[in-house]
Amino acid sequence: MSSGPPGGATSWPKLLAALAFPIFMALAMPAAYLAAFHEPEPTNMVVQIVGTGDRAQKLATGVGVSTEGRFDAAVVADTETAKRALADLDSRAAYDPETGDLFIASAGGAAAAQAVTAVFTEVAGQSGQTLSVTDVAPLPEQDRVGVSFLFIGLAAILAGFTTATMLGMVLPGLGLGRHLAILGGMSVITAVIGTWIAYGVYGALSTNLLAVGAMLTVLSAVTGLIHLGGLRLIGSEMTVVSVILFIILGIPASGAGVPADMVPGFFGSLQHFLTTSSGLDALRRIIYFDGAGIAADLTTLAIWTVAAIGMFTLATLKRPGKGGEEVLPIAVPTEPAERRLFTRRLTAGVMTLPLLFAIVMPLVFVGLFHSPAPRSMPIAVIGSGAPVTETVAGLEAAAGDALDVVVVPDAGVARQQLEDLELRGAVDPMRGDVYVASAAGMQAAAAVESLLTGVVESGGHTATITDVAPLPAEDSVGASSLYLGIGAAVGGFLAAVIVGVFGGGLRTRVQALVVVAVAVISAAIQVLWGWTVFDIFDGSALSAFGMLTALGITIGLITLAGFKLIGPAQLLITLFVFIIPGVAASGIAVQLDLAPSFYGVLHAILPTAQGLGAIRDVIYFDGAGVGSSLAVMGAWAAAAVVCLVWASRRAGKADRSGEETADDQAVETDEGQVLVGAVDAP
């Protein structure tokens, strides 16, 4: 898959074939993540019943039958044995029917802990007991969501992948020894960076630092070895294979975001087969469970390492004495000293991309997820009079700057403001009614519900919860819009990159139209299967199509314009300024009033953040507030168009100047030939 020089003749068949990749990425990643995450529920989740008699056995059987196989209950003799199973992640919960005690390990997966707690709360209630929950492996205060390991692990994986990509495609002539040395060195460096950010910058993690650093090194190195071996064996087609294995399948199978026993069986079965899932599982076990049960993960990584060595061997047999093929040809100086300097500079440049992944991803995402807390969260108190005044004063005194408390006259106004995304929650202290909108963010809704329920109960009432914008069963996590939007943004980005590389001979107008076409096609297919397969659009398919298209076009045009103005450096800007920070600042994964204020600033200015939020708003809130999002995306798209027009005119002037110079030289040559002929004439 080599490219011609920019400005040369464009091969349309080659360009169209290459454009299949951004369309594939725009569709495959959201499809896999939606299939895995859009409706998580326990699947044969292992729980234990403490006891030795018939009662324990009957209860275990009853739990399995009543939950229709969602839980696989077994009997264990005593609580100590049950706790050891929890510590080894062999079980999700242990319930003692004699005492009403439930033992969980939330560090093994917060969603799983919530699921088992809900089930055994009902079981205890049926026997007249009050459930007493003991968390034997709680999440630390500075990593309350429990996903910091996911982002330092993912950064290591991407660093290994991009290091191998750059070595195989940009520096294939260095030889295997140097490739392995650079890959090993980069694995260590990126692991140190990720560890330092998680432990030193944010304090999200605090235990087993050296083991975590070693695991990150291994994970990055194994990822790089597999990809580099594949590049040498089958060429650039290995990129698609690696993306599928490492990202599209590896992350859903890891259990890092959603526990592996809460995703469809296909993904759960891959957990101890793929390197990404095994490596991330190993990180969780090292950080929270002192490495218990890590042997299976290490075995998987060792097997894949052997497979990588096999690919290197086969590649050598296939092309004796040669390294990988040069995929991105670059003019190399012929003079030895200049060649050595060029190689050193190119090697340093190759390290830039993986280093940026190692730095930016943990900084942005660990900073977002490690300790979400309310910050000026808008809450309304319904009614008037002394009780309302007292409630407002109590909330402000207890929460301080965490809440922004206002008074509204009635429940109708509160509901409307919740639907317009102006409030996070509302409470009527006289009636005991609590209103939330979970579609605007599950974390914020849960925090508000807990807080306002306490307010109601302190006044002697029983809280009645009303969700004015509930999430549908088909999207119970509320992240479908995020996956779709990421696909649209990545598709637009990759389309612009490919057009810039393979379509150098096309006019700027045609290049832009190709980017627009890819965005439209990708969005149309996304909406089609999102509607027909996952049923996530309820009367909003057309609006969602428009927003997905707008986001893909905006990111694509920005990338194409930057490519024209500053060259390949724009690729780094799009990735590490627009896409990664934009996803974090979208307010979907973590709501903005639970995140540091920095993310709110990013949300206001980045088109990716605005576009992702707008996709959610058109799906669940009838487009409330999307005007500002469209304005931001429109401004960025317009600026990109202006830059493209300017770059096109500049290139046109340069071409005309070159033609005039060539014509002048031709005239001078002709005149010289005439003069020479005149002199030589007899």
XYZ file of C-alpha atoms in Angstrom, residues 33-570:
538
model
C -18.759 -1.771 21.473
C -22.524 -1.505 21.076
C -22.829 -5.281 20.837
C -20.791 -5.657 24.015
C -21.913 -2.711 26.125
C -25.308 -1.373 25.067
C -27.282 -3.711 27.340
C -24.961 -5.284 29.946
C -26.441 -7.898 32.239
C -25.007 -10.819 34.210
C -24.271 -13.933 32.196
C -23.565 -16.997 34.355
C -22.082 -14.696 36.994
C -20.612 -16.847 39.763
C -21.890 -16.222 43.298
C -21.616 -18.344 46.420
C -23.970 -19.258 49.245
C -22.288 -19.838 52.604
C -23.560 -22.925 54.421
C -23.515 -26.700 54.554
C -27.131 -27.751 54.919
C -30.132 -28.163 52.674
C -31.126 -24.531 53.151
C -27.944 -23.281 51.486
C -28.282 -25.750 48.618
C -31.936 -24.886 48.025
C -31.134 -21.177 48.093
C -28.329 -21.658 45.559
C -30.664 -23.557 43.258
C -33.371 -20.949 43.727
C -31.053 -18.065 42.839
C -30.054 -19.764 39.595
C -33.639 -20.573 38.639
C -35.181 -17.229 39.620
C -32.571 -15.250 37.685
C -32.941 -17.490 34.613
C -29.286 -18.412 34.536
C -27.928 -14.901 34.906
C -26.283 -16.038 38.146
C -24.522 -19.335 38.748
C -24.829 -19.982 42.488
C -22.698 -22.555 44.308
C -22.452 -23.579 47.952
C -19.297 -22.907 49.967
C -18.606 -24.166 53.462
C -17.511 -20.996 55.258
C -16.965 -17.275 54.834
C -13.167 -17.493 54.783
C -13.255 -19.800 51.779
C -15.760 -17.473 50.141
C -13.543 -14.446 50.753
C -10.571 -16.211 49.172
C -12.663 -16.890 46.079
C -13.564 -13.190 45.944
C -9.912 -12.202 46.292
C -9.004 -14.518 43.402
C -11.901 -13.136 41.293
C -13.330 -16.654 41.100
C -16.605 -15.358 42.527
C -18.524 -12.072 42.472
C -20.278 -12.375 45.839
C -20.825 -14.605 48.845
C -24.084 -14.537 50.811
C -24.589 -16.002 54.282
C -28.323 -16.695 54.724
C -27.905 -17.236 58.453
C -26.652 -13.720 59.145
C -27.765 -11.737 56.089
C -24.131 -10.829 55.320
C -23.105 -10.235 51.713
C -19.427 -10.110 50.776
C -18.426 -8.398 47.523
C -15.244 -7.126 45.818
C -16.069 -3.882 44.031
C -12.498 -3.547 42.717
C -13.271 -6.552 40.542
C -15.959 -4.559 38.766
C -18.312 -1.941 40.153
C -21.137 -2.978 37.824
C -20.882 -6.589 38.956
C -20.900 -5.509 42.602
C -24.059 -3.481 42.004
C -25.731 -6.391 40.216
C -25.097 -8.930 42.985
C -26.075 -6.434 45.678
C -29.418 -5.840 43.967
C -30.140 -9.570 43.706
C -29.253 -10.426 47.282
C -31.086 -7.408 48.659
C -34.198 -9.044 47.244
C -33.177 -12.479 48.564
C -32.586 -11.118 52.062
C -35.877 -9.236 51.988
C -37.778 -12.413 51.129
C -36.428 -14.048 54.284
C -37.125 -11.000 56.431
C -33.480 -9.999 56.847
C -31.708 -6.708 56.286
C -28.746 -7.150 53.979
C -25.361 -6.212 55.461
C -22.753 -5.611 52.750
C -19.005 -6.005 53.328
C -16.618 -4.993 50.555
C -13.492 -7.142 50.870
C -11.730 -5.303 48.005
C -13.047 -1.734 47.884
C -11.974 0.844 45.350
C -9.667 3.534 46.754
C -10.892 7.081 47.236
C -8.683 8.398 44.426
C -9.876 5.780 41.930
C -13.571 5.623 42.683
C -14.649 4.457 39.244
C -11.923 1.815 39.139
C -10.818 2.273 35.531
C -7.498 4.107 35.856
C -5.700 0.872 34.990
C -7.686 0.714 31.729
C -6.277 3.981 30.443
C -2.646 3.426 31.403
C -2.918 -0.059 29.904
C -4.557 1.206 26.723
C -1.875 3.878 26.383
C 0.819 1.184 26.619
C -0.967 -0.939 24.003
C -1.308 1.967 21.569
C 2.302 2.990 22.168
C 3.503 -0.516 21.310
C 1.248 -0.669 18.261
C 2.291 2.730 16.896
C 5.986 2.096 17.576
C 5.808 -1.101 15.545
C 3.797 0.625 12.814
C 6.325 3.414 12.423
C 9.288 1.029 12.486
C 7.735 -1.298 9.935
C 6.497 1.382 7.558
C 8.922 4.279 7.948
C 12.182 2.603 9.019
C 12.051 -0.915 7.565
C 15.705 -0.832 6.620
C 17.082 -0.597 10.163
C 17.137 -4.346 10.580
C 15.495 -6.636 13.103
C 18.030 -6.060 15.876
C 17.543 -2.306 15.915
C 13.793 -2.688 15.570
C 13.650 -4.881 18.663
C 15.956 -2.570 20.610
C 13.835 0.489 19.814
C 10.612 -1.395 20.559
C 11.963 -2.597 23.897
C 13.236 0.840 24.846
C 9.964 2.518 23.933
C 8.035 -0.090 25.928
C 10.017 0.776 29.035
C 9.731 4.533 28.477
C 5.986 4.499 27.860
C 5.425 2.239 30.873
C 7.356 4.632 33.096
C 5.311 7.566 31.797
C 1.968 5.861 32.404
C 2.992 4.696 35.859
C 4.232 8.147 36.821
C 1.006 9.826 35.697
C -1.260 7.372 37.535
C 0.809 7.219 40.723
C 2.598 10.556 40.825
C 0.437 13.121 39.050
C -3.035 12.012 40.154
C -2.377 9.575 42.988
C -5.091 7.370 41.497
C -3.045 4.252 42.205
C -0.877 3.587 45.230
C 0.051 -0.106 45.424
C 2.456 -2.456 43.605
C 4.081 0.305 41.557
C 7.000 -1.765 40.235
C 4.786 -4.683 39.259
C 2.425 -2.341 37.422
C 5.336 -0.756 35.553
C 6.657 -4.184 34.601
C 3.228 -5.304 33.389
C 2.823 -2.171 31.270
C 6.243 -2.820 29.725
C 5.326 -6.406 28.892
C 1.948 -5.407 27.463
C 3.442 -2.722 25.226
C 6.286 -4.959 24.077
C 4.078 -7.964 23.279
C 1.656 -5.753 21.345
C 4.529 -4.275 19.360
C 6.128 -7.661 18.685
C 2.914 -9.133 17.315
C 2.246 -6.160 15.078
C 5.831 -5.811 13.838
C 6.044 -9.531 13.121
C 2.801 -9.347 11.171
C 3.977 -6.325 9.193
C 7.109 -8.202 8.175
C 5.107 -11.286 7.254
C 2.011 -9.985 5.445
C 2.693 -6.265 5.065
C 0.450 -3.321 5.832
C -2.664 -5.536 5.868
C -1.541 -6.499 9.375
C -2.722 -3.067 10.520
C -6.356 -4.091 10.108
C -5.735 -7.425 11.853
C -4.011 -5.715 14.777
C -6.711 -3.071 15.169
C -9.339 -5.813 15.327
C -7.401 -7.891 17.862
C -6.037 -5.120 20.080
C -8.839 -2.532 20.044
C -12.100 -3.655 18.483
C -12.273 -7.029 20.269
C -9.635 -6.718 22.975
C -11.186 -3.894 24.980
C -14.749 -5.282 25.197
C -13.323 -8.693 26.132
C -11.094 -7.302 28.890
C -13.781 -6.675 31.496
C -12.110 -3.361 32.284
C -15.069 -1.120 31.480
C -17.899 -3.632 31.832
C -17.179 -6.956 33.608
C -16.573 -9.877 31.277
C -19.483 -11.785 32.835
C -21.841 -8.923 31.955
C -21.153 -8.826 28.205
C -22.397 -11.290 25.557
C -20.748 -14.684 25.721
C -18.667 -14.181 22.573
C -16.733 -11.300 24.137
C -16.472 -12.964 27.538
C -14.954 -16.064 25.958
C -12.125 -13.962 24.503
C -10.907 -12.590 27.837
C -8.085 -15.105 28.279
C -7.346 -15.439 24.572
C -6.406 -11.912 23.445
C -3.388 -9.912 24.573
C -5.309 -6.714 25.323
C -7.893 -8.429 27.504
C -5.325 -10.584 29.296
C -2.987 -7.663 29.886
C -5.704 -5.394 31.269
C -7.047 -8.189 33.472
C -3.519 -8.742 34.782
C -3.192 -5.039 35.610
C -6.431 -5.107 37.615
C -5.282 -8.175 39.523
C -1.883 -6.629 40.297
C -3.293 -3.290 41.465
C -6.251 -4.465 43.545
C -5.692 -8.170 44.294
C -1.895 -8.460 44.734
C -1.566 -10.443 41.525
C -3.930 -13.258 42.516
C -4.824 -15.471 39.554
C -2.453 -13.710 37.165
C -0.908 -16.932 35.830
C -3.555 -17.414 33.129
C -3.012 -13.889 31.816
C 0.763 -14.281 31.707
C 0.389 -17.601 29.903
C -1.709 -15.935 27.207
C 0.862 -13.183 26.735
C 3.662 -15.767 26.554
C 1.824 -17.765 23.882
C 1.320 -14.646 21.774
C 5.007 -13.780 22.182
C 5.924 -17.187 20.793
C 3.494 -16.573 17.930
C 5.214 -13.250 17.212
C 8.602 -14.970 17.109
C 7.102 -17.443 14.667
C 5.951 -14.592 12.422
C 9.456 -13.089 12.431
C 10.881 -16.479 11.475
C 8.394 -17.016 8.665
C 9.047 -13.506 7.377
C 12.780 -14.266 7.229
C 12.137 -17.493 5.331
C 9.827 -15.647 2.960
C 12.341 -12.880 2.209
C 15.814 -14.130 3.160
C 18.136 -11.399 4.286
C 15.505 -8.682 4.069
C 13.454 -6.849 6.610
C 9.948 -5.612 6.060
C 8.947 -3.985 2.837
C 9.054 -0.243 2.657
C 5.437 0.829 2.811
C 5.913 4.577 2.983
C 8.921 5.303 0.728
C 11.045 8.235 1.766
C 13.956 9.766 -0.096
C 17.125 8.847 1.810
C 20.418 10.731 1.374
C 23.163 8.720 -0.314
C 26.162 10.352 1.389
C 27.043 8.218 4.473
C 27.260 11.043 7.033
C 24.033 12.641 5.846
C 22.365 9.231 5.781
C 23.314 8.544 9.415
C 22.035 11.953 10.526
C 18.837 11.447 8.542
C 18.270 8.025 10.130
C 18.800 9.397 13.656
C 16.341 12.228 13.047
C 13.794 9.911 11.483
C 14.124 7.497 14.395
C 13.498 10.332 16.841
C 10.462 11.361 14.818
C 9.145 7.808 14.861
C 9.101 7.934 18.665
C 6.872 11.019 18.776
C 3.553 9.279 18.107
C 3.871 6.517 20.739
C 5.207 8.992 23.296
C 2.203 11.249 22.757
C -0.149 8.304 23.277
C 1.722 7.405 26.461
C 1.432 10.968 27.783
C -1.886 12.348 26.543
C -4.198 9.384 27.073
C -3.413 8.826 30.790
C -3.280 12.564 31.485
C -6.684 13.163 29.940
C -8.611 10.062 30.966
C -7.137 9.229 34.374
C -7.624 12.899 35.217
C -11.270 12.595 34.195
C -12.188 9.282 35.800
C -10.099 8.872 38.926
C -12.155 10.988 41.331
C -15.403 12.441 39.937
C -17.184 14.776 42.359
C -20.011 17.334 41.995
C -18.910 20.819 40.979
C -21.629 23.496 40.768
C -24.192 20.836 39.901
C -27.575 22.540 39.279
C -30.286 21.308 41.670
C -33.808 22.702 42.144
C -35.988 22.749 45.236
C -39.690 22.780 44.364
C -42.214 24.958 46.171
C -42.175 28.001 48.411
C -42.272 28.931 52.061
C -40.217 28.066 55.105
C -39.637 24.338 54.353
C -38.198 25.183 50.947
C -35.987 27.925 52.369
C -34.703 25.548 55.035
C -34.011 22.849 52.466
C -32.051 25.256 50.271
C -30.030 26.488 53.237
C -29.307 22.918 54.335
C -28.144 21.843 50.889
C -25.906 24.875 50.460
C -24.393 24.437 53.908
C -23.747 20.731 53.421
C -22.529 20.790 49.822
C -20.904 24.205 49.455
C -19.650 24.767 45.910
C -20.594 21.231 44.887
C -24.194 22.298 44.225
C -25.856 25.270 42.588
C -29.271 25.289 44.285
C -32.238 27.184 42.840
C -35.946 27.342 43.660
C -38.670 26.569 41.108
C -42.409 27.055 41.702
C -43.707 23.617 40.758
C -42.832 20.155 39.481
C -43.797 21.031 35.909
C -41.105 23.685 35.697
C -38.570 21.328 37.253
C -39.375 18.565 34.783
C -39.079 20.935 31.828
C -35.709 22.226 32.988
C -34.486 18.653 33.437
C -35.577 17.839 29.888
C -33.825 21.000 28.659
C -30.618 19.888 30.443
C -30.681 22.936 32.711
C -30.952 20.855 35.907
C -29.472 17.605 37.185
C -32.192 16.957 39.724
C -35.063 18.422 41.706
C -36.706 17.696 45.051
C -40.068 18.556 46.567
C -39.362 18.494 50.325
C -43.047 18.636 51.229
C -44.164 15.696 49.082
C -40.979 13.631 49.067
C -40.701 13.636 45.266
C -37.255 13.423 43.644
C -36.768 14.045 39.911
C -33.723 13.029 37.845
C -32.836 12.541 34.149
C -30.590 9.494 33.837
C -30.196 9.880 30.058
C -28.137 13.004 30.767
C -25.650 10.904 32.712
C -25.983 7.882 34.953
C -23.270 8.969 37.371
C -24.804 12.394 37.916
C -28.301 10.926 38.243
C -27.120 8.392 40.824
C -25.300 11.063 42.835
C -28.324 13.380 42.776
C -30.751 10.594 43.644
C -28.673 9.555 46.650
C -28.289 13.137 47.877
C -31.919 14.183 47.466
C -33.255 10.925 48.885
C -31.329 11.753 52.043
C -32.908 15.213 52.095
C -36.401 13.735 51.807
C -35.823 11.091 54.461
C -34.385 13.645 56.879
C -37.736 15.443 56.627
C -39.631 12.324 57.619
C -40.870 11.382 54.132
C -40.339 8.375 51.897
C -38.675 9.359 48.633
C -40.505 8.773 45.356
C -38.088 8.766 42.421
C -39.227 9.954 38.985
C -36.869 9.666 36.019
C -38.111 12.222 33.484
C -35.624 11.062 30.815
C -34.864 7.395 31.487
C -32.432 5.350 29.482
C -34.057 2.647 27.365
C -33.321 -1.010 28.027
C -31.471 -1.121 24.694
C -28.963 1.458 25.963
C -28.972 0.970 29.715
C -25.472 2.436 30.101
C -26.227 5.512 27.985
C -22.986 5.370 26.011
C -24.282 4.417 22.555
C -23.992 7.997 21.335
C -20.364 8.047 22.479
C -19.418 4.935 20.501
C -21.229 6.142 17.387
C -19.662 9.587 17.627
C -16.155 8.224 18.100
C -16.667 6.113 14.990
C -17.774 9.170 13.016
C -14.827 11.284 14.200
C -12.239 8.557 13.580
C -13.746 7.828 10.172
C -13.546 11.490 9.153
C -9.978 11.751 10.422
C -8.780 8.637 8.589
C -10.579 9.629 5.390
C -8.720 12.951 5.365
C -5.401 11.215 6.023
C -5.925 8.753 3.183
C -7.076 11.450 0.768
C -4.012 13.499 1.678
C -1.669 10.559 1.085
C -3.277 8.753 -1.856
C -5.113 11.649 -3.484
C -2.259 14.090 -3.850
C -3.042 14.600 -7.513
C -6.655 15.608 -6.896
C -7.890 19.153 -6.708
C -8.549 20.372 -3.183
C -12.259 20.635 -3.938
C -12.393 16.987 -4.970
C -10.435 15.898 -1.896
C -12.900 17.716 0.356
C -15.857 16.152 -1.454
C -14.358 12.689 -0.948
C -14.064 13.358 2.803
C -17.680 14.539 2.885
C -18.813 11.455 0.967
C -17.081 9.105 3.409
C -18.710 10.906 6.347
C -22.163 10.641 4.767
C -21.773 6.958 3.863
C -20.415 6.045 7.302
C -23.172 7.916 9.145
C -25.881 6.373 6.975
C -24.679 2.833 7.646
C -24.194 3.567 11.364
C -27.758 4.785 11.706
C -29.107 1.906 9.638
C -27.634 -0.868 11.756
C -28.000 1.116 14.974
C -31.704 1.321 14.256
C -32.288 -2.175 12.889
C -29.846 -4.225 14.986
C -29.595 -2.408 18.313
C -32.856 -0.402 18.299
C -31.124 2.633 19.804
C -32.921 5.298 17.778
C -36.482 5.979 18.868
C -37.781 8.472 16.320
C -34.419 10.243 16.176
C -32.654 8.360 13.382
C -32.687 11.257 10.915
C -31.401 13.764 13.480
C -28.708 11.334 14.601
C -27.664 10.834 10.975
C -27.305 14.594 10.578
C -25.180 14.965 13.704
C -22.946 11.995 12.900
C -22.419 13.343 9.394
C -21.660 16.842 10.690
C -19.100 15.512 13.172
C -17.360 13.335 10.581
C -17.229 16.181 8.054
C -15.937 18.694 10.601
C -13.082 16.499 11.842
C -12.260 15.414 8.290
C -12.089 18.970 6.931
C -9.999 20.165 9.888
C -7.530 17.338 9.281
C -7.410 17.894 5.523
C -6.900 21.643 5.924
C -4.115 21.138 8.442
C -2.531 18.540 6.194
C -2.436 21.147 3.410
C -0.992 23.855 5.652
C 1.503 22.114 7.932
C 1.789 18.610 6.526
C 1.714 15.330 8.478
C 2.084 17.147 11.822
C -1.659 17.834 11.578
